[in-house]
Tab-separated table of C-alpha atoms in Angstrom:
chain	number	residue	atom	x	y	z
A	1	MET	CA	9.019	-50.988	18.953
A	2	LYS	CA	6.577	-52.192	16.330
A	3	SER	CA	4.143	-49.753	14.735
A	4	SER	CA	2.299	-48.932	11.558
A	5	ALA	CA	2.934	-46.180	9.026
A	6	PHE	CA	1.749	-45.448	5.512
A	7	LYS	CA	4.214	-45.637	2.646
A	8	LEU	CA	3.533	-43.695	-0.549
A	9	PHE	CA	4.942	-46.001	-3.203
A	10	SER	CA	4.850	-43.327	-5.895
A	11	THR	CA	7.281	-41.107	-4.014
A	12	GLY	CA	8.914	-43.471	-1.540
A	13	LEU	CA	7.862	-41.126	1.273
A	14	TRP	CA	7.474	-42.493	4.797
A	15	LEU	CA	5.326	-40.892	7.465
A	16	PRO	CA	7.578	-41.324	10.504
A	17	PHE	CA	5.328	-39.712	13.100
A	18	ALA	CA	3.573	-42.993	13.999
A	19	LEU	CA	6.837	-44.849	14.465
A	20	GLY	CA	7.561	-45.593	18.116
A	21	ALA	CA	4.134	-44.398	19.305
A	22	ILE	CA	2.597	-47.865	19.633
A	23	ARG	CA	4.323	-51.012	20.835
A	24	THR	CA	2.579	-54.253	19.795
A	25	ASP	CA	5.381	-56.802	20.324
A	26	LEU	CA	4.249	-57.598	23.873
A	27	GLN	CA	3.626	-61.268	24.610
A	28	ARG	CA	-0.056	-62.235	24.623
A	29	LYS	CA	-1.492	-62.873	28.114
A	30	ASN	CA	-5.263	-63.547	28.110
A	31	VAL	CA	-5.750	-60.764	25.533
A	32	GLU	CA	-3.400	-59.086	23.093
A	33	VAL	CA	-2.377	-55.602	24.175
A	34	ALA	CA	-0.486	-52.647	22.740
A	35	GLU	CA	1.535	-50.154	24.772
A	36	ILE	CA	0.573	-46.567	23.917
A	37	ASP	CA	2.927	-43.614	23.927
A	38	LYS	CA	1.800	-40.783	26.211
A	39	ASN	CA	1.844	-38.332	23.289
A	40	ALA	CA	-0.535	-40.387	21.115
A	41	HIS	CA	-3.800	-38.664	20.131
A	42	ILE	CA	-6.757	-40.827	21.219
A	43	ASP	CA	-10.052	-40.366	19.366
A	44	GLN	CA	-12.373	-41.713	22.069
A	45	ALA	CA	-15.569	-41.252	20.025
A	46	ASN	CA	-14.330	-43.435	17.162
A	47	HIS	CA	-12.270	-45.826	19.323
A	48	GLU	CA	-9.019	-45.220	17.471
A	49	ILE	CA	-5.683	-43.436	17.619
A	50	VAL	CA	-4.932	-40.927	14.880
A	51	PHE	CA	-1.446	-39.781	13.899
A	52	ARG	CA	-0.985	-36.444	12.118
A	53	GLU	CA	2.050	-34.236	11.750
A	54	GLY	CA	1.392	-31.308	9.457
A	55	THR	CA	0.741	-33.362	6.317
A	56	ASP	CA	-2.254	-34.242	4.166
A	57	PHE	CA	-2.078	-37.824	5.427
A	58	GLU	CA	-2.979	-39.498	8.678
A	59	ASP	CA	-2.270	-42.910	10.131
A	60	VAL	CA	-4.955	-44.712	12.139
A	61	PHE	CA	-4.580	-47.490	14.723
A	62	ARG	CA	-7.788	-49.357	15.610
A	63	CYS	CA	-9.341	-52.787	16.047
A	64	THR	CA	-10.523	-54.709	12.998
A	65	ARG	CA	-14.026	-53.469	12.215
A	66	SER	CA	-15.362	-56.923	11.379
A	67	GLY	CA	-14.607	-58.236	14.875
A	68	GLY	CA	-17.221	-56.141	16.677
A	69	LYS	CA	-14.727	-55.047	19.320
A	70	HIS	CA	-13.585	-51.550	20.247
A	71	LEU	CA	-10.171	-50.178	21.149
A	72	THR	CA	-10.310	-50.129	24.954
A	73	PHE	CA	-7.771	-48.534	27.306
A	74	ASN	CA	-6.663	-49.244	30.848
A	75	ALA	CA	-7.209	-46.653	33.586
A	76	ASP	CA	-4.153	-44.515	32.804
A	77	ARG	CA	-4.376	-45.042	29.015
A	78	THR	CA	-0.945	-46.609	28.701
A	79	PHE	CA	-2.204	-49.921	27.268
A	80	ALA	CA	-4.983	-50.809	24.846
A	81	ALA	CA	-6.747	-53.980	23.743
A	82	CYS	CA	-9.688	-54.942	21.551
A	83	CYS	CA	-12.575	-55.585	23.958
A	84	ALA	CA	-16.305	-56.142	23.564
A	85	PRO	CA	-18.548	-53.102	24.181
A	86	GLY	CA	-19.021	-52.503	27.911
A	87	GLN	CA	-15.815	-54.253	28.955
A	88	ARG	CA	-12.840	-52.580	30.591
A	89	LEU	CA	-9.144	-53.411	30.258
A	90	HIS	CA	-7.490	-54.503	33.510
A	91	GLY	CA	-4.013	-55.771	34.341
A	92	SER	CA	-0.311	-55.009	34.052
A	93	LEU	CA	2.876	-56.372	32.495
A	94	ASP	CA	3.739	-57.982	35.837
A	95	THR	CA	0.517	-60.020	35.881
A	96	ALA	CA	-1.685	-60.291	32.785
A	97	PHE	CA	-4.214	-58.285	30.783
A	98	ASP	CA	-7.876	-59.099	30.238
A	99	CYS	CA	-11.146	-57.494	29.178
A	100	CYS	CA	-13.460	-57.606	32.200
A	101	ALA	CA	-17.150	-56.809	32.490
A	102	ASP	CA	-18.336	-53.971	34.714
A	103	GLY	CA	-18.150	-54.893	38.394
A	104	HIS	CA	-15.279	-57.332	37.806
A	105	HIS	CA	-11.545	-57.118	38.380
A	106	LEU	CA	-8.540	-59.135	37.212
A	107	THR	CA	-7.318	-61.378	40.007
A	108	GLY	CA	-5.177	-64.445	40.629
A	109	SER	CA	-1.448	-65.117	40.880
A	110	ASP	CA	1.473	-66.323	38.766
A	111	ARG	CA	0.830	-69.772	40.197
A	112	THR	CA	-2.906	-69.981	39.398
A	113	GLY	CA	-3.097	-67.678	36.398
A	114	TYR	CA	-5.264	-64.565	36.126
A	115	ARG	CA	-8.966	-64.267	35.290
A	116	CYS	CA	-11.787	-61.723	35.613
A	117	CYS	CA	-13.824	-62.273	38.795
A	118	PRO	CA	-16.611	-60.295	40.481
A	119	MET	CA	-15.346	-57.749	42.975
A	120	GLY	CA	-14.591	-59.435	46.305
A	121	LEU	CA	-13.715	-62.800	44.751
A	122	SER	CA	-10.335	-64.222	43.739
A	123	TYR	CA	-9.335	-66.713	41.019
A	124	ASP	CA	-7.909	-69.943	42.481
A	125	GLY	CA	-6.888	-71.617	39.227
A	126	THR	CA	-10.300	-73.213	38.700
A	127	ARG	CA	-13.023	-70.795	39.751
A	128	CYS	CA	-13.748	-67.437	41.372
A	129	SER	CA	-13.836	-67.958	45.151
A	130	SER	CA	-13.938	-65.859	48.302
A	131	LEU	CA	-11.080	-63.379	48.487
A	132	CYS	CA	-8.284	-64.451	50.832
A	133	LYS	CA	-6.974	-62.196	53.600
A	134	ASN	CA	-3.743	-61.754	55.573
A	135	GLY	CA	-1.544	-62.148	52.500
A	136	LYS	CA	-2.897	-65.599	51.632
A	137	VAL	CA	-3.693	-66.745	48.089
A	138	MET	CA	-6.350	-69.111	46.825
A	139	VAL	CA	-5.048	-72.546	45.754
A	140	ASP	CA	-7.417	-75.428	44.989
A	141	GLY	CA	-10.235	-73.675	46.815
A	142	LYS	CA	-8.237	-72.999	49.999
A	143	CYS	CA	-6.545	-69.854	51.318
A	144	VAL	CA	-2.869	-70.659	51.866
A	145	CYS	CA	0.313	-68.678	52.410
A	146	PRO	CA	2.299	-68.140	49.181
A	147	PRO	CA	5.595	-69.992	48.683
A	148	GLY	CA	8.433	-68.701	50.861
A	149	THR	CA	6.106	-67.497	53.638
A	150	THR	CA	4.483	-69.061	56.702
A	151	ALA	CA	1.490	-68.133	58.844
A	152	THR	CA	2.179	-66.413	62.162
A	153	VAL	CA	0.097	-67.011	65.317
A	154	ASN	CA	-2.149	-64.197	64.081
A	155	GLY	CA	-2.685	-65.949	60.752
A	156	VAL	CA	-0.701	-63.396	58.750
A	157	CYS	CA	1.684	-64.695	56.066
A	158	GLU	CA	5.249	-63.535	56.645
A	159	ARG	CA	8.594	-64.503	55.193
A	160	ALA	CA	10.635	-66.600	57.592
A	161	THR	CA	13.482	-64.680	59.206
A	162	GLY	CA	17.072	-65.863	59.085
A	163	CYS	CA	18.802	-67.271	56.041
A	164	ASP	CA	17.997	-66.410	52.432
A	165	SER	CA	19.329	-67.623	49.114
A	166	GLY	CA	21.388	-64.522	48.323
A	167	ILE	CA	19.864	-64.522	44.816
A	168	ILE	CA	17.834	-61.440	43.862
A	169	THR	CA	15.543	-61.004	40.861
A	170	GLY	CA	16.682	-58.476	38.265
A	171	THR	CA	20.359	-58.768	39.260
A	172	CYS	CA	22.876	-60.011	36.668
A	173	TYR	CA	24.958	-63.130	37.286
A	174	LEU	CA	27.553	-65.301	35.571
A	175	PHE	CA	27.336	-69.087	35.889
A	176	LYS	CA	30.626	-70.913	36.428
A	177	MET	CA	30.183	-74.636	35.836
A	178	GLU	CA	31.942	-77.706	37.272
A	179	ASN	CA	34.477	-77.825	34.420
A	180	GLY	CA	35.674	-74.322	35.347
A	181	HIS	CA	34.168	-72.634	32.273
A	182	THR	CA	31.416	-70.029	32.144
A	183	PHE	CA	27.981	-70.988	30.863
A	184	GLY	CA	27.006	-69.134	27.709
A	185	TYR	CA	25.441	-69.231	24.284
A	186	ASP	CA	27.322	-70.897	21.434
A	187	SER	CA	26.231	-69.094	18.262
A	188	GLY	CA	27.626	-71.903	16.097
A	189	GLN	CA	25.923	-74.784	17.902
A	190	GLN	CA	22.941	-72.568	18.798
A	191	TYR	CA	22.602	-73.748	22.380
A	192	TYR	CA	24.067	-73.001	25.815
A	193	SER	CA	27.149	-74.812	27.064
A	194	ALA	CA	30.045	-74.533	29.521
A	195	ALA	CA	33.032	-73.741	27.307
A	196	GLU	CA	35.986	-71.392	26.969
A	197	HIS	CA	35.142	-67.823	26.097
A	198	SER	CA	35.715	-67.405	22.359
A	199	ASN	CA	34.528	-65.653	19.239
A	200	GLN	CA	31.732	-68.212	18.973
A	201	HIS	CA	30.972	-68.859	22.646
A	202	ARG	CA	30.050	-65.763	24.655
A	203	PHE	CA	29.378	-66.057	28.393
A	204	GLY	CA	25.860	-65.214	29.450
A	205	LYS	CA	24.726	-62.513	31.845
A	206	PHE	CA	21.688	-64.032	33.472
A	207	LYS	CA	18.741	-62.630	35.417
A	208	PHE	CA	16.392	-64.724	37.538
A	209	CYS	CA	12.822	-63.568	36.865
A	210	LYS	CA	9.473	-64.264	38.543
A	211	ASN	CA	7.470	-62.472	35.850
A	212	GLU	CA	7.856	-61.298	32.268
A	213	ARG	CA	8.959	-57.803	33.222
A	214	CYS	CA	11.582	-59.343	35.545
A	215	THR	CA	10.710	-57.067	38.451
A	216	ALA	CA	13.867	-56.469	40.469
A	217	GLY	CA	14.500	-56.782	44.197
A	218	SER	CA	12.741	-60.020	45.180
A	219	THR	CA	14.578	-62.847	46.948
A	220	VAL	CA	14.579	-66.130	45.031
A	221	ASP	CA	13.745	-69.115	47.229
A	222	PRO	CA	14.334	-72.802	46.383
A	223	ASN	CA	10.603	-73.400	45.833
A	224	ASP	CA	10.101	-70.415	43.502
A	225	ALA	CA	9.360	-71.024	39.839
A	226	ILE	CA	11.739	-68.765	37.913
A	227	ARG	CA	12.578	-68.080	34.302
A	228	ILE	CA	16.104	-67.112	33.302
A	229	LYS	CA	16.806	-64.183	30.986
A	230	ASP	CA	20.148	-63.757	29.206
A	231	ILE	CA	20.745	-60.068	28.482
A	232	GLN	CA	23.912	-60.798	26.496
A	233	GLY	CA	23.880	-60.664	22.709
A	234	THR	CA	25.704	-62.989	20.319
A	235	ILE	CA	28.937	-62.571	18.424
A	236	THR	CA	27.071	-61.464	15.290
A	237	GLN	CA	24.309	-59.410	16.926
A	238	SER	CA	24.481	-56.878	19.735
A	239	SER	CA	22.953	-57.084	23.182
A	240	GLU	CA	20.531	-54.344	22.139
A	241	THR	CA	19.106	-56.405	19.254
A	242	GLN	CA	19.658	-60.001	20.389
A	243	GLY	CA	19.881	-59.670	24.161
A	244	ASN	CA	17.068	-60.270	26.628
A	245	ARG	CA	16.374	-63.814	25.458
A	246	TRP	CA	14.923	-66.521	27.690
A	247	LEU	CA	16.478	-69.930	28.269
A	248	ASN	CA	14.027	-72.352	26.677
A	249	LYS	CA	12.543	-75.607	27.983
A	250	ALA	CA	14.426	-78.152	25.839
A	251	SER	CA	14.167	-81.606	27.445
A	252	ASP	CA	15.077	-85.289	27.109
A	253	GLY	CA	18.634	-84.688	25.942
A	254	ASN	CA	17.885	-81.722	23.698
A	255	HIS	CA	20.205	-78.848	24.571
A	256	VAL	CA	18.717	-75.771	26.220
A	257	GLY	CA	18.812	-72.817	23.824
A	258	ARG	CA	17.181	-69.401	23.772
A	259	THR	CA	13.805	-67.957	22.824
A	260	SER	CA	12.253	-64.506	22.579
A	261	ARG	CA	8.891	-65.832	23.831
A	262	TYR	CA	8.228	-65.759	27.569
A	263	GLU	CA	5.724	-68.614	27.157
A	264	ASP	CA	8.452	-70.876	25.719
A	265	ALA	CA	10.915	-70.235	28.557
A	266	GLY	CA	11.853	-73.081	30.883
A	267	LEU	CA	10.748	-73.085	34.522
A	268	PHE	CA	13.840	-73.297	36.733
A	269	THR	CA	14.673	-73.331	40.443
A	270	ILE	CA	17.881	-72.438	42.273
A	271	THR	CA	19.013	-73.669	45.692
A	272	LYS	CA	22.106	-73.289	47.832
A	273	TRP	CA	24.429	-76.288	47.487
A	274	SER	CA	27.802	-77.069	49.034
A	275	CYS	CA	29.643	-74.096	50.487
A	276	GLY	CA	29.660	-71.151	48.097
A	277	LYS	CA	27.836	-72.980	45.333
A	278	TYR	CA	24.286	-73.380	44.047
A	279	CYS	CA	22.415	-76.094	42.178
A	280	LEU	CA	20.228	-75.230	39.184
A	281	GLY	CA	17.090	-77.345	38.973
A	282	GLY	CA	13.670	-77.337	37.348
A	283	TYR	CA	10.314	-76.418	38.881
A	284	GLU	CA	8.269	-79.179	37.236
A	285	ASP	CA	11.198	-81.291	35.999
A	286	GLY	CA	14.870	-81.618	36.902
A	287	ILE	CA	18.011	-80.294	35.217
A	288	SER	CA	20.986	-82.434	34.192
A	289	TYR	CA	23.752	-82.402	31.608
A	290	ALA	CA	22.416	-83.152	28.135
A	291	CYS	CA	25.173	-85.630	27.243
A	292	PRO	CA	28.763	-86.582	28.212
A	293	SER	CA	30.968	-83.769	26.944
A	294	GLU	CA	33.978	-81.661	27.893
A	295	THR	CA	31.787	-78.625	27.185
A	296	PRO	CA	28.396	-79.822	28.477
A	297	SER	CA	24.991	-78.310	27.876
A	298	ILE	CA	21.936	-78.806	30.092
A	299	THR	CA	18.502	-80.342	29.506
A	300	PHE	CA	15.266	-80.794	31.444
A	301	THR	CA	14.738	-84.320	32.781
A	302	THR	CA	11.827	-86.125	34.468
A	303	ASP	CA	13.678	-86.484	37.797
A	304	ARG	CA	12.571	-83.416	39.783
A	305	GLN	CA	15.473	-83.861	42.234
A	306	ALA	CA	18.102	-83.630	39.489
A	307	CYS	CA	20.084	-80.373	39.523
A	308	THR	CA	23.369	-79.096	38.112
A	309	PRO	CA	25.951	-77.568	40.519
A	310	LEU	CA	27.427	-74.187	39.615
A	311	GLU	CA	28.891	-71.023	41.073
A	312	VAL	CA	26.819	-67.851	40.784
A	313	ILE	CA	28.837	-64.640	40.402
A	314	GLU	CA	27.228	-61.205	40.488
A	315	VAL	CA	28.310	-58.906	37.638
A	316	PRO	CA	27.209	-55.479	36.337
A	317	CYS	CA	24.255	-55.553	33.952
A	318	ASP	CA	25.653	-52.484	32.162
A	319	ILE	CA	29.435	-52.434	31.918
A	320	HIS	CA	29.386	-48.645	31.359
A	321	SER	CA	27.457	-47.734	34.518
A	322	LEU	CA	29.257	-45.504	37.045
A	323	GLU	CA	27.696	-47.573	39.820
A	324	ASN	CA	30.172	-50.324	38.926
A	325	ASN	CA	32.862	-48.365	40.764
A	326	CYS	CA	31.092	-49.300	44.014
A	327	MET	CA	30.870	-53.023	43.306
A	328	TRP	CA	34.009	-53.841	45.308
A	329	GLU	CA	36.808	-52.003	47.070
A	330	LYS	CA	40.406	-52.669	48.013
A	331	VAL	CA	41.233	-54.185	51.352
A	332	PRO	CA	42.837	-51.365	53.404
A	333	GLY	CA	46.605	-51.371	52.930
A	334	ALA	CA	46.568	-53.289	49.649
A	335	CYS	CA	48.555	-51.741	46.798
A	336	GLY	CA	48.028	-51.905	43.061
A	337	PRO	CA	45.312	-53.689	41.135
A	338	GLY	CA	45.870	-56.960	43.023
A	339	ASN	CA	43.458	-59.867	42.589
A	340	SER	CA	40.178	-61.064	44.051
A	341	ASN	CA	41.940	-61.960	47.327
A	342	SER	CA	42.734	-58.306	48.018
A	343	CYS	CA	39.273	-56.863	47.516
A	344	ARG	CA	35.993	-56.972	49.362
A	345	CYS	CA	32.472	-56.482	48.120
A	346	SER	CA	30.659	-53.252	48.890
A	347	LYS	CA	27.673	-53.511	51.210
A	348	ASP	CA	25.677	-51.632	48.570
A	349	TRP	CA	26.211	-54.499	46.161
A	350	GLY	CA	25.937	-57.287	48.764
A	351	ARG	CA	28.311	-60.164	49.280
A	352	SER	CA	29.570	-62.199	46.374
A	353	THR	CA	27.611	-65.427	46.019
A	354	TRP	CA	30.697	-67.619	45.809
A	355	ASP	CA	33.881	-68.015	47.829
A	356	THR	CA	37.295	-67.463	46.308
């Protein structure tokens, strides 16, 4: 949580009341935004937020005066941006934020991007066009069903019934590679590889994400563009301080590492492979091993059909959660701790994504 506070150098006194009230470390999407604490005092007349707590000093958060813009809030006053007079702030963390003129709304999709369009029109990646109906989205000037859905006889976009990938956004997974080792970050080499778990190489706990917030509960299809978040920390820094990093888009033999910037994350895909396994690919490029090695890393390559086989194993995101007790249960009649052959996955957690 990044914020501002005055420091009195003569006394070394900090004014802590502003700390934690404003978050400005959000990634820029169309316009830069700050997340506002619900207890912040908003001075609407002067377009600023004032912090006071029983002292002779106050801390002020506002837009630079020379820019000609005013601090502008979204409808529920949870986010703010510097917008031109007369504009309104629209958007969310799941989409984007932008300053739109009166009579406009923020529209589009992750595929086309998001822009301000007049009410009743939708952004198709190039221009504002007629708003699509029946769940369709505008792509290259045409209303089409989004990826993973098809049009019914009534013209409504619906997800095909039957099989699904078994991969869900927001769920945590381990990757077990072809050499039998888990895929994780090597803090010495500073890239991801498939190696033995050690003091230097910590296995990753990965989430498949369709947006920056990594909204949970959506099925991941083979034609979905996904980014991969590793919530695990490193050996020298905790998951709280160094977790939640994105796998980057290193290519042409450079080893995939990690980044804190959503914009620098690689675009991946995941598809079912031979029985019980998956193959990790790229949305715009392919994925292959970076170089011949007993502990290989991965890299993006120009062959879009290239993918790297692996096993995907669901694991708890928080190892201290009581819900973990329901992850699997003993087969009736089994005694003692046993092994994976004497347990079965709970329906609440879903089936394991690999076969033992």
